[in-house]
PDB file of C-alpha atoms in Angstrom:
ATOM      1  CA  UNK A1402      85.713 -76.247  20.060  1.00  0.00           C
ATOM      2  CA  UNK A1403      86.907 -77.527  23.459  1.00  0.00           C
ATOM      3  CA  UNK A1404      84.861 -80.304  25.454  1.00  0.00           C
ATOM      4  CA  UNK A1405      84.990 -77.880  27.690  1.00  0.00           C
ATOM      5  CA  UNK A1406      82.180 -75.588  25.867  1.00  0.00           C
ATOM      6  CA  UNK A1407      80.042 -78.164  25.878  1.00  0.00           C
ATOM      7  CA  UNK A1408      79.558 -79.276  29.128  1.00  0.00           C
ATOM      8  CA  UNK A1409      76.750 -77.561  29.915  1.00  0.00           C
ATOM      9  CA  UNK A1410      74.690 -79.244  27.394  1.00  0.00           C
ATOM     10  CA  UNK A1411      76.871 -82.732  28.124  1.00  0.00           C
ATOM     11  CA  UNK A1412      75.386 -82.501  32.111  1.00  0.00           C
ATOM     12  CA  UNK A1413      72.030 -81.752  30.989  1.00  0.00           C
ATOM     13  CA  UNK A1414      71.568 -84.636  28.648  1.00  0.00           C
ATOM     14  CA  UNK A1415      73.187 -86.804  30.780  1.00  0.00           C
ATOM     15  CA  UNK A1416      70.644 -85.551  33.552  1.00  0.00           C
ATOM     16  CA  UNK A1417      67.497 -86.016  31.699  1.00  0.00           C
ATOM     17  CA  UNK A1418      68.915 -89.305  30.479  1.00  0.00           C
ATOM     18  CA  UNK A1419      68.601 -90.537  34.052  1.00  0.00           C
ATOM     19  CA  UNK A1420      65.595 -89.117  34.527  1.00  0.00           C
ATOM     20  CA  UNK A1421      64.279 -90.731  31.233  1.00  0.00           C
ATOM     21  CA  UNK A1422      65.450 -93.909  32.617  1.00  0.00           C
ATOM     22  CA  UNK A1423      64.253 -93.763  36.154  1.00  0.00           C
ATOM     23  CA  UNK A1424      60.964 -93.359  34.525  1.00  0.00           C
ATOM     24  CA  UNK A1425      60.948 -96.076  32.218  1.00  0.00           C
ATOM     25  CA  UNK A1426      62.256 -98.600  35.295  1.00  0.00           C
ATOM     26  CA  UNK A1427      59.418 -96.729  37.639  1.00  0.00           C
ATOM     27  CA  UNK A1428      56.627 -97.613  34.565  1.00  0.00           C
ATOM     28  CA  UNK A1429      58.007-101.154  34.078  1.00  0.00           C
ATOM     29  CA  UNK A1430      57.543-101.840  38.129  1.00  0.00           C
ATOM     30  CA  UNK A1431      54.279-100.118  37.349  1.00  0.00           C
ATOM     31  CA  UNK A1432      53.099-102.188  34.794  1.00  0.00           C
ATOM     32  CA  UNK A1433      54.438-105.459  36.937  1.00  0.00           C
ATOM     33  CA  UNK A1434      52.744-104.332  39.720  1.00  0.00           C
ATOM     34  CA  UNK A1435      55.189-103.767  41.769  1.00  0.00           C
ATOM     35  CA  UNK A1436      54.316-100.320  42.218  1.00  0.00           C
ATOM     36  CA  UNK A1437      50.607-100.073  42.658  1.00  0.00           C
ATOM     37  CA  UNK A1438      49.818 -96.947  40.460  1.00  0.00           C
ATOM     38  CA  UNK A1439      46.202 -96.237  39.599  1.00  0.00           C
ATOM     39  CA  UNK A1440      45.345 -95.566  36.257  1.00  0.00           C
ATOM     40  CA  UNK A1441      45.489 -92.189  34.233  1.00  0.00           C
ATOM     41  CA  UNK A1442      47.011 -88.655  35.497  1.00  0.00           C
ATOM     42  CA  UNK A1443      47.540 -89.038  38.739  1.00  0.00           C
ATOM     43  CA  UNK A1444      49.486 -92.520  38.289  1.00  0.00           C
ATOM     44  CA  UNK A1445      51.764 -90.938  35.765  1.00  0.00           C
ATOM     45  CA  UNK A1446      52.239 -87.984  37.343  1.00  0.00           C
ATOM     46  CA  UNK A1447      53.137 -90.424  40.674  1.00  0.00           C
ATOM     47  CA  UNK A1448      55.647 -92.251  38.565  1.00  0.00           C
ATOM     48  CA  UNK A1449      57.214 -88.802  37.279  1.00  0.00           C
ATOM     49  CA  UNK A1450      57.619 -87.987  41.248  1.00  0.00           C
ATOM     50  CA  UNK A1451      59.135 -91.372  41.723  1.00  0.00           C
ATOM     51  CA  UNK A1452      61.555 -91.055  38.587  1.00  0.00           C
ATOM     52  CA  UNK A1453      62.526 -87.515  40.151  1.00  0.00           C
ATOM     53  CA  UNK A1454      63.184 -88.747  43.838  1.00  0.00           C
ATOM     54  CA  UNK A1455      65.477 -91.568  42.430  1.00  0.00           C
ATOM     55  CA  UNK A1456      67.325 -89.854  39.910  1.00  0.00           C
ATOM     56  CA  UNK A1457      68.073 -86.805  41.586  1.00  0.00           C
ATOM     57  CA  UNK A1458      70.787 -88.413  44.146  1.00  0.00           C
ATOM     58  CA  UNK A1459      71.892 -90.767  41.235  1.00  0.00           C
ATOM     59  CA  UNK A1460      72.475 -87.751  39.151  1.00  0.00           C
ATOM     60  CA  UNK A1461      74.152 -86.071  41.870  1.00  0.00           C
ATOM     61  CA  UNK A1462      76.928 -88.912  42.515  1.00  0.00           C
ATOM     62  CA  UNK A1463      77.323 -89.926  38.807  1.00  0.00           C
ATOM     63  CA  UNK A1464      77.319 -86.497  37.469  1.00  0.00           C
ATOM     64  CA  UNK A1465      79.854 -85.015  39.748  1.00  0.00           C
ATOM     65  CA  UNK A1466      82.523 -84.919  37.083  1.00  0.00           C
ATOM     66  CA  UNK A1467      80.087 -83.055  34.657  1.00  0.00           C
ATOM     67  CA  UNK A1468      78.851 -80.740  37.444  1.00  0.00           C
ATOM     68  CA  UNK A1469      82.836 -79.206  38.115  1.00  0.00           C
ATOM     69  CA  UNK A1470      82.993 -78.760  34.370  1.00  0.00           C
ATOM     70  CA  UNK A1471      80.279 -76.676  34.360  1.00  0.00           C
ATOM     71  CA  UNK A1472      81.248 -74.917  37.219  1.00  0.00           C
ATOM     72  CA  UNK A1473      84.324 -73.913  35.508  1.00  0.00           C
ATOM     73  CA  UNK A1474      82.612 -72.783  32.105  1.00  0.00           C
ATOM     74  CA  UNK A1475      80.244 -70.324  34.219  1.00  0.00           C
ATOM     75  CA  UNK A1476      83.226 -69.353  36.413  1.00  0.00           C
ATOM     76  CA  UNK A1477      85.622 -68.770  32.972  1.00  0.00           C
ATOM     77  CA  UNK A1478      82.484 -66.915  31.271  1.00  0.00           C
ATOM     78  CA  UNK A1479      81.819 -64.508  34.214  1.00  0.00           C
ATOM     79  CA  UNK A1480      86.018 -63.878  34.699  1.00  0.00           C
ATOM     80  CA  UNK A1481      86.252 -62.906  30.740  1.00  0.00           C
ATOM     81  CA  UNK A1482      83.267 -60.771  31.164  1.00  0.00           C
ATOM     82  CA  UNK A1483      84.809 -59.077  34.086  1.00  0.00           C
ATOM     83  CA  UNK A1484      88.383 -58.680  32.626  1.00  0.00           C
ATOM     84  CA  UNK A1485      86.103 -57.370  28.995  1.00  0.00           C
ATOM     85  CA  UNK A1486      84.722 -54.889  31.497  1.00  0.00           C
ATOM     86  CA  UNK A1487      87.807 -54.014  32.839  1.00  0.00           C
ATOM     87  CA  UNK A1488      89.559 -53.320  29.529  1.00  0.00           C
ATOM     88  CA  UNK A1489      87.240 -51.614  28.351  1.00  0.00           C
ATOM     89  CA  UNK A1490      86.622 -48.789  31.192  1.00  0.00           C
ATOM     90  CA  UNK A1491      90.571 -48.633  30.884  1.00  0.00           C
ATOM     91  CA  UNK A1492      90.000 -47.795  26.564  1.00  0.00           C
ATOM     92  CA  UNK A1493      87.382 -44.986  27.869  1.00  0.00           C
ATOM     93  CA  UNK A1494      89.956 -43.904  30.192  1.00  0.00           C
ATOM     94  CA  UNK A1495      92.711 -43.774  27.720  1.00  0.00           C
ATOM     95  CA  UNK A1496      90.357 -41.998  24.764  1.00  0.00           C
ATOM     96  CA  UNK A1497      89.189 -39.505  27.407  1.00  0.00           C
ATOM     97  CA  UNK A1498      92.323 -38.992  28.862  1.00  0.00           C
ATOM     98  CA  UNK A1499      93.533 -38.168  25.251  1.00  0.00           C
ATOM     99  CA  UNK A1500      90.397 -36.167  24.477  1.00  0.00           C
ATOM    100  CA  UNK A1501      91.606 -34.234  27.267  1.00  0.00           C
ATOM    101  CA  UNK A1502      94.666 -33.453  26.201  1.00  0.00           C
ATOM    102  CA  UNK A1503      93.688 -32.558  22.631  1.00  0.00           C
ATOM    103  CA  UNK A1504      91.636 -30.034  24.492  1.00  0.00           C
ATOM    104  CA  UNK A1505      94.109 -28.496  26.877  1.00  0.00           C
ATOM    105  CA  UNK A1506      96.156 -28.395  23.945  1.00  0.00           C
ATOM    106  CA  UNK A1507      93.809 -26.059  22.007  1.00  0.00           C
ATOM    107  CA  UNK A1508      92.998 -24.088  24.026  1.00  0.00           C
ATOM    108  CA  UNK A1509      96.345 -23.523  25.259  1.00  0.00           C
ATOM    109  CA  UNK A1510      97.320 -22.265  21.913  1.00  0.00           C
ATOM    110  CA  UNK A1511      94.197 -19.811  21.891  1.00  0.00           C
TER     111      UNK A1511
END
């Protein structure tokens, strides 16, 4: 298989991976109290907002690479469904067109 086929999987490990790691750095300040988090739920779920705001703009300048790759796998997918689509209203075409004839034929000889 090509890279290619994998890059949606590729962009989305590499995206949680940056999230993972926002997270970690975001509990580390945390625990240094550098961040002042309070304790339980509401502190993680603080540090998982933190960990979000950061890595989304990271993600979106690191990953741009990854991104265009997927854009082209989703582009290439939906331009071979189209063309399958195509192809194969021109096959019904052809059998009916065919079917057709058979039938003209018979009952032209009737």
């Amino acid at each position: 298989m090509s890279t290619k086929s994998h890059a949606t999987l590729r962009y989305s490990a590499m995206r949680a991976s940056i999230f993972l790691a926002c997270f970690l750095i975001a509990l580390v300040l945390a625990h240094v109290k550098v961040i002042p988090v309070t304790a339980g739920a509401s502190g993680v779920f603080l540090l998982l907002m933190i960990a979000a705001l950061v890595s989304a703009p990271i993600s979106f300048v690191i990953l741009s690479k990854q991104r265009d790759a997927v854009s082209e796998q989703i582009t290439g997918g939906i331009a071979r469904r189209r063309a399958d689509k195509q192809s194969m209203s021109g096959r019904i075409a052809a059998q009916n067109a065919a079917e057709d004839a058979l039938d003209d034929a018979a009952r032209a000889q009737k």
